[in-house]
Each structure stands twice: as structure tokens, then as C-alpha cells.
Coordinates of C-alpha atoms in Angstrom, one line a residue:
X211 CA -10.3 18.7 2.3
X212 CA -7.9 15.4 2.2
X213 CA -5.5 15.8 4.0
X214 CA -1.5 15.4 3.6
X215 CA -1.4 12.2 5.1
X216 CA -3.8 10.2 3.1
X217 CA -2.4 11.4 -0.3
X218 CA 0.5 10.5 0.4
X219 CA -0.8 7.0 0.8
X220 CA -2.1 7.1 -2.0
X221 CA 0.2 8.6 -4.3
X222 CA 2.8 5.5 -2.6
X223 CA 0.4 3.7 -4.9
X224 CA 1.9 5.0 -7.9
X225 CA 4.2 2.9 -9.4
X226 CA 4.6 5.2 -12.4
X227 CA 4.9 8.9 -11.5
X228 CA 6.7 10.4 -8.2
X229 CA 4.7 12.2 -6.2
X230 CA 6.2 15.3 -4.7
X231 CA 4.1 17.3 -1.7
X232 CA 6.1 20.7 -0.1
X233 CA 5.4 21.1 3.4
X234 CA 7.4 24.7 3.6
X235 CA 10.9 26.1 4.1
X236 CA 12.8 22.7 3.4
X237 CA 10.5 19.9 4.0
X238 CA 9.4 17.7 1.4
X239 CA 7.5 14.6 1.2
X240 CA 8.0 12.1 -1.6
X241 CA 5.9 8.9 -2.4
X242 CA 5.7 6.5 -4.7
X243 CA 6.0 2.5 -5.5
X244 CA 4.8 2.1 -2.4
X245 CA 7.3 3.9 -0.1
X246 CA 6.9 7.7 1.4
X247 CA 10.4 9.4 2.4
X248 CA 10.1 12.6 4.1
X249 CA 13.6 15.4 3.7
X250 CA 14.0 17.8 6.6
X251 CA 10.5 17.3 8.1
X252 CA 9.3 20.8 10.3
X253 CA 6.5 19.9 11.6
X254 CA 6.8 21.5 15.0
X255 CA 4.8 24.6 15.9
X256 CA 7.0 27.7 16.3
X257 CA 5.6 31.6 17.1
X258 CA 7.4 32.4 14.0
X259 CA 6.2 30.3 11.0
X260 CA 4.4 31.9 8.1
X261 CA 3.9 28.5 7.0
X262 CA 1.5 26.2 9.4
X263 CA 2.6 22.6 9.7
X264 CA 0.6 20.6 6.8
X265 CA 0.2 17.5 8.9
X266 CA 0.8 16.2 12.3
X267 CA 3.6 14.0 13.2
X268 CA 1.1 11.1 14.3
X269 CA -0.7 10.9 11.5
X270 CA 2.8 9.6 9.6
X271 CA 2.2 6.1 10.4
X272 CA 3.5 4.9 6.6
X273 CA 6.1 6.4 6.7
X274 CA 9.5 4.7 5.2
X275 CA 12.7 7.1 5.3
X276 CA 13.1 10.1 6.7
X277 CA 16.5 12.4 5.7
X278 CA 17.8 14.8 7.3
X279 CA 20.6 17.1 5.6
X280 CA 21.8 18.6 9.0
X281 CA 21.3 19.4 12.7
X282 CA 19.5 22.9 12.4
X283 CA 16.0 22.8 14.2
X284 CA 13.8 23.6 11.2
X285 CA 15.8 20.8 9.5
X286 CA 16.0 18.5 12.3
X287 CA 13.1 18.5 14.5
X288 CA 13.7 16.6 17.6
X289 CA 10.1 16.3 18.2
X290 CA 8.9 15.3 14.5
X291 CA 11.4 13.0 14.6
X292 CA 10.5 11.5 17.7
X293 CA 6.9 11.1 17.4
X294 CA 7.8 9.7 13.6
X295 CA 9.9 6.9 15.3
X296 CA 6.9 6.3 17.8
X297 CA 3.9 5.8 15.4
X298 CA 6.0 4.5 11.9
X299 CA 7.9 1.5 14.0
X300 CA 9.6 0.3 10.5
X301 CA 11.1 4.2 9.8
X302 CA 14.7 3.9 9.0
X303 CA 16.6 7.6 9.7
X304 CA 19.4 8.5 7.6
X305 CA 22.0 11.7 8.5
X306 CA 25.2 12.8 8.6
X307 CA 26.9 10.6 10.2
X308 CA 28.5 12.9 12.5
X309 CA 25.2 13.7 14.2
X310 CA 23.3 10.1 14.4
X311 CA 23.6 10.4 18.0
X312 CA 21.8 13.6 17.9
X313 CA 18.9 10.9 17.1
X314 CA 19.8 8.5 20.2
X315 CA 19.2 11.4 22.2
X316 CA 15.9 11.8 20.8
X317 CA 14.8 8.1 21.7
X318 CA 15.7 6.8 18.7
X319 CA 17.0 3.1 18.3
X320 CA 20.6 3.3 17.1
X321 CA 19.5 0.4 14.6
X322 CA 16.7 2.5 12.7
X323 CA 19.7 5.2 12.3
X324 CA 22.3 5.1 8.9
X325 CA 25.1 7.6 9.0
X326 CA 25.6 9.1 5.8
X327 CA 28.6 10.5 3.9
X328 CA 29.5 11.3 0.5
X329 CA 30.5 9.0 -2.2
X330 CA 28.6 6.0 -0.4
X331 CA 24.9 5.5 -1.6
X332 CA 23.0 3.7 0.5
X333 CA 19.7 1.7 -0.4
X334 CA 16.6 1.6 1.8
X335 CA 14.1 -0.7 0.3
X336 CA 13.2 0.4 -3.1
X337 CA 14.8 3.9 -2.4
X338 CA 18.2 4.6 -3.2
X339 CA 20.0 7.7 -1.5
X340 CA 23.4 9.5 -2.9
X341 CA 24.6 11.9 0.0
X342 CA 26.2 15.1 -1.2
X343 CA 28.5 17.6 0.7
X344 CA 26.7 20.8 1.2
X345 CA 28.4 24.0 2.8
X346 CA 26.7 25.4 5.3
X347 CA 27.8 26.3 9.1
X348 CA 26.3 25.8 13.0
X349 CA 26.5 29.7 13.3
X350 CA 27.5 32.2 11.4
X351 CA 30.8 32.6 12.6
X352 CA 31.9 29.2 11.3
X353 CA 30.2 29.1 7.8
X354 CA 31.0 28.6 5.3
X355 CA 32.8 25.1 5.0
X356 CA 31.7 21.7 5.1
X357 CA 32.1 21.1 9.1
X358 CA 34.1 18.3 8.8
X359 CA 34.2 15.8 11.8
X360 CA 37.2 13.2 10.8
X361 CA 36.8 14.2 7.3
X362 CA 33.1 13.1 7.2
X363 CA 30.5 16.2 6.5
X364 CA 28.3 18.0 8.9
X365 CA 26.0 18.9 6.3
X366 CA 24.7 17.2 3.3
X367 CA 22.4 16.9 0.8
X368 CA 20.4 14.0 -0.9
X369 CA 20.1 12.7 -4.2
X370 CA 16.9 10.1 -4.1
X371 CA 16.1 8.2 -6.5
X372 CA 12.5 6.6 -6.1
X373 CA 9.8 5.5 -8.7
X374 CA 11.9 6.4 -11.7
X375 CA 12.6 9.6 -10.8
X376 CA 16.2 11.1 -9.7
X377 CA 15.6 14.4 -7.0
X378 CA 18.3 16.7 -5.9
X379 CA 17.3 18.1 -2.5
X380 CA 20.3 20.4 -2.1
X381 CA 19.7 20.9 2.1
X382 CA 21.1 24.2 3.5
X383 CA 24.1 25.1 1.0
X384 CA 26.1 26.9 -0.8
X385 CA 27.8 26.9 -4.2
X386 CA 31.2 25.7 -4.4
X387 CA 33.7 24.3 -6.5
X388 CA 32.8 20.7 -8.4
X389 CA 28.7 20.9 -7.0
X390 CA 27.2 20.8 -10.1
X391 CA 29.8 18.7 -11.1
X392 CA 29.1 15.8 -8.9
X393 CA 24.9 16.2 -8.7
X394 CA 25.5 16.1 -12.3
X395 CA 27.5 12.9 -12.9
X396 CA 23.9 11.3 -11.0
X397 CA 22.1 12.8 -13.9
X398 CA 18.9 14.0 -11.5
X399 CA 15.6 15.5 -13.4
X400 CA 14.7 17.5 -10.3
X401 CA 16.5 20.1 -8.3
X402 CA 15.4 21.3 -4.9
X403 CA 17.1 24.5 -4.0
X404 CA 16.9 26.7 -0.9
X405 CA 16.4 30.5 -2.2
X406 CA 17.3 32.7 0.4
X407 CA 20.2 34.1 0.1
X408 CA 22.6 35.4 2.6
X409 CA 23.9 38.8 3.9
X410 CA 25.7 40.6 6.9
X411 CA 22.7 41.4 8.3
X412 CA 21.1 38.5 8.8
X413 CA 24.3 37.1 9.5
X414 CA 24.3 39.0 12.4
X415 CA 21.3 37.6 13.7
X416 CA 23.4 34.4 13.5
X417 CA 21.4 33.0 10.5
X418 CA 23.4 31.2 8.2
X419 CA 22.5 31.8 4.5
X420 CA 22.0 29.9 1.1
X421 CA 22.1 29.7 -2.3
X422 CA 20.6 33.2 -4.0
X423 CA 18.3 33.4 -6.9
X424 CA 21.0 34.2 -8.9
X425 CA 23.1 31.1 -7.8
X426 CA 20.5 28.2 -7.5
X427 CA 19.3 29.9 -11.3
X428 CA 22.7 28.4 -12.5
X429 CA 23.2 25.9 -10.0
X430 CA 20.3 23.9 -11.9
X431 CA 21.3 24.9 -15.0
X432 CA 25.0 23.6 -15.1
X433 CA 23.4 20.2 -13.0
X434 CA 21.6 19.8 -16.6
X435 CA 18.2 18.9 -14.6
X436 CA 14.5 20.0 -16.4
X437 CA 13.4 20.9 -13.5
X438 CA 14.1 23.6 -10.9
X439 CA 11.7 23.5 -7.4
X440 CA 13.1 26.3 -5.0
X441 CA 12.8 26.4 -1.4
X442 CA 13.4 28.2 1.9
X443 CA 11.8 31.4 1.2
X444 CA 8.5 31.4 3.0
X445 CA 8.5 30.5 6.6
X446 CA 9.9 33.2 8.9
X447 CA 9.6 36.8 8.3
X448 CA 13.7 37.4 8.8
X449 CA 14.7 35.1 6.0
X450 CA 12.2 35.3 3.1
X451 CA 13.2 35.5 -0.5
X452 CA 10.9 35.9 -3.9
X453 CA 10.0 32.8 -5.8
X454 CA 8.7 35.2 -8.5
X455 CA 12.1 36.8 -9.3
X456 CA 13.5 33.2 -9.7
X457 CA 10.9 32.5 -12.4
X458 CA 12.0 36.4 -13.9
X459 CA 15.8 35.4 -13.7
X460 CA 15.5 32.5 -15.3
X461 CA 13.3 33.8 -18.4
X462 CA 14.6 36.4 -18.8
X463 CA 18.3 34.7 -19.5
X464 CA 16.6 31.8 -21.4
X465 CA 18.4 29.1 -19.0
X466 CA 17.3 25.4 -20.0
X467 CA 15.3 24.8 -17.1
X468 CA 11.7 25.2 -16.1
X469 CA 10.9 26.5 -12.9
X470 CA 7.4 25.2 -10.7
X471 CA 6.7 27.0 -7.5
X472 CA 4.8 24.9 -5.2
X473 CA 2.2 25.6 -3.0
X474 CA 3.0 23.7 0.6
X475 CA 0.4 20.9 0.9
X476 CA -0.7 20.3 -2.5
X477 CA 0.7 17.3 -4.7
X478 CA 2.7 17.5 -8.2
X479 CA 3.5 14.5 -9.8
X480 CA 6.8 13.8 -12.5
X481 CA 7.1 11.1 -14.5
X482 CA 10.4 9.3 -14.9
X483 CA 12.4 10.2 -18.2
X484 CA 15.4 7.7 -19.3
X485 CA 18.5 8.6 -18.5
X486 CA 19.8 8.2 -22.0
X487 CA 17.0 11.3 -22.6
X488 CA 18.5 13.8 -20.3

């Protein structure tokens, strides 16, 4: 079987469809006209995961961008990240910027490092990058804001635009007030949504929650995109959620969105649509 790395090569080859491979919980590969960005790579091994890692760090040797929404460990691996920056010398890293030291302390060349924050895209080659606030928390006890540092946000998610196509990939979040609103305005055809829910109970256990079926159902809606990829439901036993009552919720109201459920490892492809068509 072929593995992760080499169709992402070759689906970088693709200069008219995006190509889109889910590596569980919230990492996500993307490739196309020649450039492979990687959101949120896990690729460490952990006595918890469900989900095993698709591909090894060192085999990432094209890669171009990696993004990370925050400084959670299944969201920023220290040791994905590392072994990225050792074997893909032209990787750029992009963050918030109030944790891009978090990547010096990995080894990581300040210079290969861009701080992000909202309302300031940034373009890395032929990918462009729109950073939007997500609400999230460190721990429990201080969710759920936007853990400011000098009014900069801790947490954030991505809109990427690359081959044609516009992706939201929402990182760990909640709904708030003027979201959908702002991914909106971007006019993205894909949303990436974390599933998962939260509740006291896992709160407890100091895991900070997400968007719920329910909310990431609407979420996509009111964004306007056609197409509605959830994640974060799959890799540790403590914070699953059902993909399949996603699909139910949104039949069953006849929201404007379709829903694809991906299986980690194995490529989709989307094809750009003109804006003026959205």
C-alpha cells in the first residue's frame, strides 16, 4: 500500500484540484500546485491513540508549511515538529505568535518561524494563510476565552487558501459571537470542524472541549461553505464524539451543506469553485 508520504507528492502535482489527506484528531495534510502544508501534525506515538500515526515525521521531506493553531501536545508536537524542521530544511512554521518561542525551544530557527494573528494574512509561496481567533483555554479552568497575550490570540485557526481552493480549519474552538461572521467574509468552500463537544466531566479531567454536533452543524451552515469535514472525535477513548449523528443532524434539518467523513490516511480531492459561485 502507498503510503502517506508519496501521495502527497504526488497529489502537490495537482495544479487543479486540492488534495486533502486526514491523519486523525486534528491533523490534516493538504497538497497541491506543488506545495504540501501540514495543520496540527500528531504524529508522535502515545499509549492512548485510537488512531496510529499515518506516516513518520522523516519521511516529510517535501514538506512546505506546517500550522499550528495552538500549544496543546496533540496540536503541537514538539517532536513532529522537530524532526519536520530536521529532514524539510526549507519548512516555514507559522503559530500564534505568542507561542513561536515554544518552537526555538524545540531547535527551531527563529527565521523558519511567522507569528500569526488575526486580521493579518500572510503568504508562504503559493499559499496564502488568514489566522482566525479561536476560543479555547490551556486548562480547563481558564477556558473559554481567547488567551490573549498583549491583545494577540493564544489560539487560532487557519483559513488556507491553496490550488483554488479556500479551507477553514477551525483548530480547537468554540462558537462565539461574529465567527461565522468573519470565516464567512473569506468565502471558504471547506470547513474543518472539531466534533467533540464539551462537558463537566471531562472538564474535570482538565480536557478542554469544542464545538458539538449541534454547533459545528450550524457553524458551517451560517459560514455558507458546501462542505462540512468534522474532526477530533476518534483518537482517545475519553474524548470521542459520533461522526454519524453529525451526518443525521444535518439531514435531518435539511441544512445547505454536505457532510464527508474521512477516513485518516486516504486522499479526497475538491476542485476549486469561483467565488462569484458560492
Amino acid at each position: 500500500m502507498e503510503g502517506v508520504a508519496a501521495i502527497l507528492q504526488q497529489l502537490a502535482q495537482r495544479h487543479d484540484l486540492l488534495g486533502i489527506v486526514w491523519l486523525g484528531q486534528a491533523s490534516v495534510a493538504l497538497a497541491g500546485s506543488g506545495r504540501i502544508v501540514l495543520i496540527d501534525p500528531f504524529l508522535s506515538p502515545h499509549p492512548d491513540r485510537l488512531v496510529p500515526p499515518m506516516v513518520a515525521p522523516e519521511e516529510l521531506a517535501s514538506v512546505d508549511l506546517v500550522l499550528v493553531t495552538h500549544e496543546h501536545w496533540d496540536h503541537l508536537d514538539g517532536p513532529t515538529c522537530a524532526a519536520i524542521a530536521r529532514v524539510a530544511p526549507g519548512a516555514r512554521f507559522a503559530c500564534p505568535q505568542p507561542i513561536v518561542d515554544q518552537f526555538g525551544a524545540l531547535g527551531i530557527n527563529r527565521e523558519r518561524v511567522q507569528g500569526m494573528r488575526p486580521g493579518q494574512a500572510e503568504v508562504f509561496a503559493d499559499v496564502t494563510v488568514w489566522p482566525i481567533a479561536a476560543m479555547h483555554g490551556l486548562h480547563a479552568a481558564d477556558a473559554y476565552g481567547f488567551g490573549e497575550v498583549d491583545g494577540v490570540p493564544r489560539f487560532l485557526g487557519y483559513v488556507v487558501e491553496l490550488a483554488g481552493v479556500r479551507l477553514y480549519h477551525a483548530g480547537d474552538t468554540i462558537a462565539y459571537a461574529g465567527l461565522a461572521k468573519t470565516v464567512r467574509a473569506l468565502r471558504p468552500q471547506v470547513a474543518m470542524l472539531p466534533i467533540n463537544g464539551r462537558d463537566w466531566y471531562r472538564e474535570q479531567m482538565d480536557i478542554v472541549g469544542n464545538l458539538d454536533i449541534r454547533e459545528a452543524a450550524h457553524l458551517a451552515a451560517d459560514i455558507g461553505v458546501e462542505l462540512l469535514i468534522p474532526l477530533h472525535y476518534d483518537m482517545f477513548a475519553v474524548n470521542l464524539a459520533d461522526p454519524g449523528a453529525l451526518v443525521r443532524y444535518v439531514h435531518d434539518r435539511q441544512l445547505p451543506v454536505h457532510v464527508l467523513v474521512l477516513r485518516p490516511g486516504k486522499p479526497v480531492l475538491v476542485q476549486p469553485v469561483g467565488r462569484e459561485e458560492l
